[in-house]
Amino acid sequence: MGGAPRVSSAAEINKIDGGKKGFLKRLRRPNRREGGRPAAGSPAFSAMKYVSGPYFEPDFDPLLDRFGTPGVVVDNETREDCTLVKVDSVNRDGVLLEMVQLLTDLDLVISKSYISSDGGWLMDVFHVTDQIGRKLTDPSLPEFIQRALVPSHRPGNGPSPRFTTCLGNVIGPGGPDVSDCAALEFTVHDRPGLLSSITSVLADNGCHVESGQAWTHNGRAAGVLYVTATADGAALHPSRWARIERLVDAVVDARENVTGERHWVRVSELVQGRVHTERRLHQLMHDDRDYESGPAPTPVDEELFSMGDKAATARTARRAETRVSIDSWEERGYAVVKMTSRDRPRLLFDTVCALTDMHYVVFHATVGSQGALAIQEYYIRHKDGRTVHSNAERQKVSRCLVAAVERRATHGMRVEVRAADRSGLLSDFTRVLREHGLSLLRVELKRHKDEATGTFYLVMDTGGEVRTEAVRTVQARVAEMDVSLEIVKEAPGWPPVRKTSVPAAPLAARQQQAQERPRPSLGSLLWSHLGKLSNNFSY
């Protein structure tokens, strides 16, 4: 999308690392003639705006003292259409995914992002709004982000921070807690009535589904259900885990139509710090090799990475399918991944999740959109230092990225369900869907206090579109069970109102421009990579 980063040579990177500490220390040194920072309670201090700087105030301690602690700036002044969330941190394994995952869990829409890491330092800029296109105004957000990213940074290593998103979801204490639940995970050939069969086994054995998600893609299904012994949250005793696992496995195996069809079922123990549910679903479907089916991915249209808004608008409607191209930049030792797809919430998370779980490291990236089309460009290496060399590896990475995007693509009729939580609720509801010839493409289940909510994407058992009359019949039937069902034509407020962005010139032109640039100073070298990614997308 944006301009390709000029990647420093080994000597330049060493020079950055060698001079970074002294340079950053000078940046943080107070201006003695001005008396340093204003005192708390002073008029100057009271006039400070949260939107223009980081929430943390280290009293001008040398930056070396906080190496490893992400700096977070929430900027509402630079852009009229969005908020900029800027994060700088020592680069460590998985930190990019953690940042994107956190912003995603906060129900924020990332419309653009610039990612750069070199010499062990990471600098990211995310253009974000809430789900209905508004800028962020909660002054507690910067502190929440930093405390969530670095648990050790909490005062006295205190409790986890808490935040309520624009959609009313609670993140942290008071939000959904599955730490006392057993996790039922499965991958299996998809078929009508699958979830109904599994939840029926659970209900018949006195188990209750607290929350969970299930996805389908390329004829395969995967799910993570968090299970307790009763609806009031009592933990499932370990002695019952093996029995539940055997029963669910038997039901899945007994209904397979193809001899030897692969399936997998596991009930895991109660542990703190489980893998994020949606990341776990990506891992399950990847391990199940859902990416192997279907034709090879179509290469991207390179012109979309260089054309202007007006020229792009006429073409984007024909480019909604997910496309991937992977090239090698041998001179710099990067694989260059370009992707185009329909824009949607959580797209960046899904892509970064796939790259991370394939053990690729993102060194530089730009992400943005042209109308309804999302355009992503990544400069990556494998953890072992190699790039994507062979055609077979390029095909596998391309297929895995397409699968990661398509697993959550919106298909089918979306319905929202609410009811007072009780034992057997999910089993009863899915049985009604099954009796009326409806199948599930994707499911998300939540519980807040005593209320259960669910989002279901429906198709007919034959794979055709659901008629509204069929859903109205189901609606009347479940109303007798005190279940509220509403049809949602599209995600609330999506897509948010925002300006489009224009990608930069083609890669060859960017390389030539980079070679013609004068050698930067030590200070500018530190921020050069992020700046190069941003030059073509003005803040």
XYZ file of C-alpha atoms in Angstrom:
539
model
C 0.000 0.000 0.000
C 2.182 2.792 1.218
C 5.758 3.527 0.257
C 8.178 0.684 0.671
C 10.559 1.193 3.559
C 14.184 1.868 2.803
C 15.788 -0.953 4.745
C 19.062 -0.063 6.384
C 22.231 -1.945 5.669
C 23.864 -3.916 8.464
C 26.258 -1.036 9.115
C 23.387 1.449 9.333
C 21.421 -0.785 11.676
C 24.464 -1.168 13.926
C 24.916 2.580 13.852
C 21.294 3.058 14.886
C 21.662 0.619 17.767
C 24.971 2.088 18.893
C 23.730 5.658 18.924
C 20.092 5.090 19.847
C 20.529 5.131 23.610
C 22.468 8.373 23.672
C 20.172 9.997 21.135
C 17.006 8.998 22.984
C 18.512 10.091 26.274
C 19.156 13.550 24.825
C 15.570 13.628 23.524
C 14.209 13.098 27.046
C 16.533 15.605 28.747
C 14.534 18.539 30.259
C 15.030 22.111 29.086
C 16.604 23.615 32.165
C 15.904 27.172 31.062
C 12.205 26.368 30.975
C 12.315 24.572 34.299
C 11.400 21.106 32.984
C 7.804 19.814 33.057
C 5.047 21.853 34.765
C 4.090 20.803 38.265
C 0.834 18.969 38.872
C -1.918 21.417 39.699
C -0.254 24.354 37.969
C -2.163 26.271 35.241
C 0.231 24.970 32.611
C -0.349 21.403 33.771
C -4.132 21.827 33.792
C -4.110 23.126 30.224
C -2.410 20.018 28.865
C -4.560 17.932 26.496
C -4.637 14.169 26.638
C -4.900 14.015 22.882
C -1.481 15.457 22.228
C 0.900 13.281 24.193
C 1.579 10.008 25.992
C -0.185 9.280 29.235
C 2.989 8.223 31.051
C 5.231 10.944 32.493
C 8.631 9.553 33.488
C 9.816 12.889 34.896
C 12.459 13.042 32.214
C 14.229 9.919 33.405
C 16.577 8.573 30.750
C 14.619 6.538 28.257
C 17.027 3.694 28.907
C 15.233 3.162 32.231
C 12.010 2.216 30.478
C 13.355 0.150 27.601
C 10.917 -2.668 27.021
C 7.900 -0.646 28.185
C 5.748 0.451 25.229
C 5.124 4.164 24.891
C 1.544 4.945 23.899
C 0.353 8.211 22.345
C -3.309 8.799 21.472
C -3.520 11.706 19.027
C -6.876 13.268 18.182
C -5.533 16.474 16.653
C -3.560 15.411 13.577
C -6.447 13.901 11.608
C -10.070 15.003 11.348
C -11.452 11.608 10.431
C -9.717 9.283 12.902
C -7.551 8.955 15.989
C -3.873 8.013 15.708
C -2.619 5.454 18.210
C 1.177 5.462 18.179
C 3.150 2.777 19.979
C 6.922 2.513 20.304
C 8.592 -0.382 22.051
C 11.541 -2.716 22.124
C 10.738 -5.292 19.461
C 10.108 -8.733 20.931
C 8.516 -11.888 19.657
C 4.770 -11.520 19.215
C 4.468 -7.879 20.307
C 2.858 -6.755 17.026
C 0.137 -9.384 17.313
C -0.464 -8.365 20.926
C -0.983 -4.738 19.892
C -3.327 -5.565 17.025
C -5.211 -8.082 19.169
C -5.717 -5.510 21.927
C -7.039 -2.835 19.561
C -9.325 -5.423 17.976
C -10.670 -6.583 21.338
C -11.421 -2.937 22.148
C -13.870 -2.997 19.198
C -11.786 -0.434 17.315
C -11.653 -0.291 13.525
C -8.110 -0.010 12.149
C -8.441 1.810 8.827
C -4.708 2.259 8.228
C -1.513 1.217 9.917
C 2.212 1.762 9.443
C 4.526 -0.770 11.021
C 8.291 -0.554 11.198
C 10.858 -2.440 13.248
C 14.606 -2.397 12.787
C 17.595 -2.651 15.086
C 15.442 -4.172 17.828
C 13.026 -1.198 18.025
C 9.379 -1.204 16.913
C 7.316 1.848 15.974
C 3.665 1.434 14.933
C 0.980 3.939 13.974
C -2.667 2.852 13.790
C -5.481 4.989 12.362
C -8.534 3.959 14.374
C -12.168 4.819 14.995
C -14.915 3.109 16.920
C -17.388 0.851 15.113
C -19.526 3.766 13.915
C -16.658 5.894 12.652
C -16.119 8.213 15.632
C -12.774 9.331 17.008
C -11.703 8.096 20.437
C -12.352 10.458 23.322
C -12.047 8.354 26.482
C -9.045 9.784 28.397
C -8.458 6.452 30.162
C -7.680 4.651 26.893
C -3.900 5.332 26.675
C -3.326 4.065 30.210
C -5.453 1.008 29.583
C -3.485 0.110 26.444
C -0.120 0.338 28.147
C -1.176 -1.498 31.288
C -2.739 -4.234 29.154
C 0.378 -4.612 27.006
C 2.793 -4.695 29.953
C 1.339 -6.370 33.088
C 4.543 -5.623 35.018
C 3.938 -1.893 34.446
C 0.814 -1.891 36.599
C 1.343 -0.082 39.901
C 2.442 -2.744 42.338
C 1.607 -5.354 39.677
C -2.003 -4.715 40.592
C -5.154 -6.129 38.979
C -5.743 -6.185 35.256
C -7.118 -2.944 33.814
C -10.797 -2.669 32.854
C -12.368 -0.919 29.884
C -15.846 -0.782 28.343
C -15.847 -0.609 24.540
C -18.129 1.388 22.258
C -20.285 -1.727 21.781
C -20.654 -2.195 25.540
C -18.253 -5.138 25.775
C -16.194 -5.195 28.963
C -12.484 -5.950 28.650
C -10.747 -7.002 31.862
C -12.347 -7.562 35.310
C -16.125 -7.671 34.994
C -15.957 -8.932 31.432
C -16.247 -12.505 30.170
C -14.068 -14.801 32.288
C -13.379 -18.328 31.074
C -10.484 -19.082 33.418
C -12.660 -21.518 35.404
C -14.068 -23.230 32.316
C -12.928 -26.347 30.551
C -12.336 -25.741 26.841
C -13.889 -28.141 24.340
C -12.035 -27.832 21.018
C -12.881 -29.646 17.812
C -12.135 -29.748 14.094
C -14.299 -31.835 11.815
C -15.881 -32.087 8.381
C -18.714 -29.546 8.310
C -22.293 -30.753 7.959
C -25.831 -29.654 8.886
C -26.682 -30.087 12.554
C -23.083 -30.404 13.746
C -23.276 -27.886 16.590
C -26.699 -29.175 17.584
C -25.293 -32.693 17.966
C -22.334 -31.549 20.067
C -24.355 -29.276 22.367
C -26.955 -31.996 22.814
C -24.269 -34.319 24.189
C -23.117 -31.592 26.553
C -26.644 -30.841 27.779
C -27.457 -34.528 28.275
C -24.368 -34.848 30.478
C -25.147 -31.834 32.629
C -22.663 -29.450 31.005
C -23.315 -25.813 30.206
C -21.726 -23.696 27.454
C -20.640 -20.384 28.956
C -19.276 -18.875 25.747
C -17.425 -19.851 22.601
C -17.031 -19.519 18.861
C -17.228 -21.795 15.834
C -16.087 -21.143 12.247
C -16.493 -22.982 8.950
C -14.322 -22.760 5.838
C -13.745 -24.946 2.783
C -15.991 -27.697 4.106
C -14.239 -27.859 7.482
C -15.496 -26.688 10.888
C -13.642 -25.718 14.045
C -14.912 -24.608 17.419
C -13.850 -23.602 20.909
C -16.581 -23.921 23.556
C -16.002 -22.965 27.196
C -17.884 -25.420 29.380
C -18.951 -25.479 33.043
C -20.889 -28.030 35.071
C -23.950 -25.799 35.554
C -25.374 -22.500 34.310
C -24.239 -20.741 37.486
C -20.587 -21.279 36.468
C -19.558 -24.226 38.628
C -16.333 -25.732 37.307
C -16.408 -29.037 35.479
C -14.603 -31.646 37.581
C -11.456 -33.084 35.941
C -12.798 -36.607 36.307
C -15.486 -35.751 33.749
C -13.199 -34.251 31.083
C -12.162 -37.567 29.564
C -15.762 -38.852 29.493
C -17.089 -35.709 27.784
C -14.259 -35.870 25.268
C -15.041 -39.516 24.422
C -18.768 -38.857 24.030
C -18.315 -35.850 21.752
C -15.710 -37.732 19.713
C -18.103 -40.659 19.334
C -20.938 -38.441 18.131
C -18.669 -36.686 15.628
C -17.203 -39.978 14.388
C -20.583 -41.741 14.145
C -21.977 -39.057 11.852
C -19.074 -38.953 9.407
C -20.192 -39.754 5.872
C -16.711 -40.413 4.520
C -14.687 -43.355 5.779
C -11.513 -42.202 7.452
C -12.538 -38.516 7.397
C -10.229 -36.693 9.813
C -11.590 -35.129 12.975
C -10.169 -34.050 16.300
C -11.747 -33.441 19.720
C -10.115 -32.373 22.958
C -11.215 -31.090 26.360
C -8.440 -29.050 27.937
C -7.764 -28.355 31.568
C -8.454 -25.083 33.359
C -5.455 -22.827 32.888
C -4.737 -19.130 33.220
C -3.546 -17.248 30.171
C -5.201 -19.358 27.500
C -4.529 -18.507 23.874
C -6.898 -15.837 22.565
C -10.041 -17.635 21.320
C -9.973 -16.275 17.778
C -6.263 -16.924 17.437
C -6.868 -20.440 18.698
C -9.523 -20.957 16.000
C -7.022 -19.851 13.367
C -4.530 -22.359 14.771
C -7.082 -25.178 14.786
C -8.158 -24.588 11.201
C -4.561 -24.209 10.038
C -3.600 -27.482 11.731
C -6.662 -29.044 10.082
C -5.276 -27.864 6.693
C -8.419 -26.048 5.609
C -6.209 -23.949 3.324
C -5.471 -26.903 1.013
C -8.838 -26.935 -0.779
C -9.767 -24.785 -3.737
C -7.817 -23.193 -6.572
C -4.501 -21.402 -6.129
C -4.828 -17.751 -5.019
C -5.018 -15.126 -7.758
C -2.120 -12.607 -7.870
C -2.897 -9.024 -6.885
C -3.524 -6.257 -9.397
C -0.287 -4.254 -9.076
C -1.986 -1.123 -10.408
C -4.084 -0.946 -7.252
C -0.885 -0.175 -5.339
C -0.175 2.949 -7.389
C -3.398 4.401 -8.799
C -5.291 7.348 -7.370
C -8.669 7.303 -5.638
C -10.829 8.057 -8.683
C -9.126 5.495 -10.868
C -9.322 2.913 -8.105
C -13.000 3.432 -7.370
C -14.093 2.053 -10.730
C -11.959 -1.081 -10.286
C -12.371 -2.033 -6.638
C -15.833 -3.532 -7.106
C -14.265 -6.125 -9.409
C -11.410 -6.872 -6.992
C -13.345 -7.975 -3.893
C -11.922 -11.497 -3.937
C -8.913 -12.128 -1.717
C -5.697 -12.007 -3.751
C -2.077 -12.553 -2.718
C 1.302 -12.070 -4.391
C 4.662 -12.887 -2.806
C 7.967 -11.630 -4.222
C 11.528 -11.804 -2.948
C 13.577 -8.679 -2.317
C 16.901 -10.476 -2.334
C 19.010 -7.357 -1.845
C 17.414 -6.661 1.522
C 16.563 -10.221 2.491
C 12.781 -9.748 2.661
C 9.782 -11.516 1.225
C 7.283 -8.899 0.057
C 3.667 -9.958 0.603
C 0.903 -7.985 -1.114
C -2.759 -8.647 -0.408
C -6.087 -7.218 -1.529
C -9.476 -8.225 -0.170
C -12.815 -6.843 0.889
C -12.332 -4.510 3.847
C -13.919 -5.590 7.125
C -13.381 -5.438 10.896
C -10.557 -7.573 12.355
C -8.870 -8.023 8.993
C -5.451 -6.883 10.226
C -5.668 -9.202 13.225
C -6.459 -12.204 11.033
C -3.552 -11.483 8.677
C -0.960 -10.824 11.392
C -2.208 -13.880 13.282
C -1.606 -16.093 10.243
C 1.894 -14.722 9.644
C 2.819 -15.076 13.330
C 1.589 -18.657 13.591
C 3.548 -19.550 10.450
C 6.612 -18.173 12.290
C 7.138 -15.162 10.047
C 8.265 -11.835 11.495
C 6.821 -8.584 10.117
C 9.571 -5.975 9.820
C 7.666 -3.332 7.872
C 4.080 -3.031 6.687
C 1.447 -0.651 5.382
C -2.269 -1.325 5.552
C -5.060 0.857 4.181
C -8.069 0.891 1.892
C -9.542 2.161 -1.355
C -13.260 2.319 -0.819
C -14.412 -1.160 0.165
C -11.104 -2.749 -0.843
C -8.390 -3.372 1.770
C -4.778 -3.261 0.586
C -1.967 -4.733 2.672
C 1.779 -4.930 2.096
C 4.209 -6.742 4.405
C 7.989 -7.136 4.448
C 8.683 -10.380 6.276
C 11.305 -12.987 7.141
C 10.980 -16.364 8.760
C 12.183 -16.586 12.365
C 15.213 -18.528 11.158
C 16.167 -15.584 8.918
C 15.185 -17.012 5.554
C 12.630 -15.539 3.171
C 10.000 -17.319 1.079
C 12.185 -18.930 -1.591
C 10.515 -21.914 -3.230
C 7.347 -21.830 -5.291
C 5.841 -24.492 -3.029
C 6.392 -22.327 0.035
C 4.964 -19.267 -1.728
C 1.852 -21.240 -2.608
C 1.420 -22.477 0.951
C 1.871 -19.030 2.510
C -0.510 -17.521 -0.055
C -3.146 -20.163 0.612
C -2.802 -19.752 4.387
C -3.254 -15.970 4.150
C -6.325 -16.314 1.933
C -7.790 -18.855 4.358
C -7.139 -16.557 7.340
C -9.076 -13.761 5.615
C -11.926 -15.919 4.307
C -12.653 -17.816 7.540
C -14.286 -14.725 9.001
C -15.697 -13.280 5.772
C -19.365 -12.431 6.171
C -21.666 -14.899 4.450
C -25.217 -15.953 5.185
C -27.954 -14.202 7.131
C -26.854 -12.729 10.412
C -29.162 -13.021 13.420
C -28.685 -11.795 16.986
C -30.109 -13.884 19.822
C -30.700 -12.946 23.469
C -32.178 -14.908 26.352
C -31.904 -15.465 30.077
C -29.083 -17.950 30.470
C -30.012 -21.470 31.523
C -28.811 -25.034 31.160
C -29.491 -26.525 27.734
C -30.279 -23.154 26.086
C -27.804 -23.537 23.213
C -28.842 -27.137 22.582
C -32.521 -26.164 22.418
C -31.919 -23.234 20.078
C -29.668 -25.095 17.638
C -32.141 -27.980 17.549
C -34.857 -25.569 16.356
C -32.544 -24.310 13.602
C -31.819 -27.881 12.570
C -35.509 -28.825 12.470
C -36.168 -25.905 10.102
C -33.394 -26.823 7.669
C -30.949 -24.088 8.686
C -27.182 -24.563 8.999
C -24.559 -22.450 10.743
C -21.582 -20.846 9.017
C -20.218 -18.965 12.020
C -21.206 -18.616 15.665
C -20.146 -16.332 18.510
C -21.527 -16.938 22.002
C -21.221 -14.649 25.031
C -22.618 -14.317 28.488
C -22.988 -11.126 30.519
C -24.206 -11.573 34.070
C -27.361 -13.703 33.665
C -27.983 -12.997 29.977
C -26.754 -15.143 27.100
C -26.195 -13.551 23.698
C -25.230 -15.059 20.392
C -24.466 -14.078 16.809
C -25.305 -16.692 14.190
C -24.692 -16.662 10.424
C -27.266 -18.889 8.723
C -27.681 -20.653 5.377
C -30.063 -23.347 4.241
C -28.929 -26.953 4.621
C -28.574 -27.030 0.836
C -26.173 -24.102 0.981
C -28.642 -21.596 -0.474
C -29.605 -18.231 0.946
C -32.051 -18.154 3.840
C -35.503 -16.812 3.092
C -36.777 -14.227 5.527
C -40.000 -16.227 5.929
C -38.039 -19.218 7.255
C -36.343 -17.067 9.883
C -39.673 -15.529 10.880
C -40.979 -19.033 11.528
C -37.960 -19.804 13.702
C -38.397 -16.443 15.420
C -41.945 -17.332 16.455
C -40.873 -20.804 17.593
C -37.997 -19.624 19.823
C -40.154 -16.838 21.268
C -42.091 -19.608 23.011
C -38.744 -20.472 24.691
C -38.313 -16.825 25.815
C -35.566 -16.330 23.253
C -35.358 -13.048 21.332
C -34.133 -13.324 17.723
C -33.484 -10.334 15.455
C -32.262 -10.236 11.856
C -29.250 -7.977 11.292
C -28.724 -6.967 7.680
C -25.173 -5.732 8.241
C -22.673 -5.156 11.023
C -23.657 -2.103 13.123
C -22.173 1.011 11.598
C -19.900 -0.842 9.170
C -18.131 0.327 7.186
C -17.382 3.464 9.237
C -17.291 6.770 7.393
C -13.685 7.590 6.591
C -11.537 8.915 3.803
C -9.849 6.546 1.405
C -6.113 6.235 1.141
C -3.891 6.001 -1.898
C -1.071 3.439 -2.032
C 2.379 4.482 -3.081
C 4.239 3.969 -6.333
C 5.252 0.463 -7.497
C 8.100 -1.282 -5.704
C 10.721 -0.681 -8.413
C 10.051 3.048 -8.387
C 10.224 3.151 -4.605
C 13.577 1.359 -4.591
C 14.971 3.875 -7.078
C 13.674 6.777 -5.004
C 15.206 5.301 -1.856
C 18.626 4.989 -3.528
C 18.504 8.642 -4.606
C 17.771 9.969 -1.125
C 20.659 11.590 0.794
C 22.081 9.723 3.779
C 20.070 10.723 6.868
C 21.418 11.853 10.200
C 21.519 9.599 13.256
C 18.352 11.131 14.669
C 16.406 10.786 11.457
C 17.632 7.203 10.991
C 15.778 6.235 14.164
C 12.406 7.257 12.735
C 13.164 6.922 9.023
C 11.455 3.562 8.544
C 8.132 4.660 10.015
C 8.334 7.945 8.132
C 8.908 6.246 4.802
C 5.844 4.098 5.378
C 3.779 7.187 6.150
C 4.984 9.643 3.494
C 2.407 8.576 0.963
C -0.533 8.515 3.382
C -0.265 11.955 4.989
C -1.375 11.959 8.637
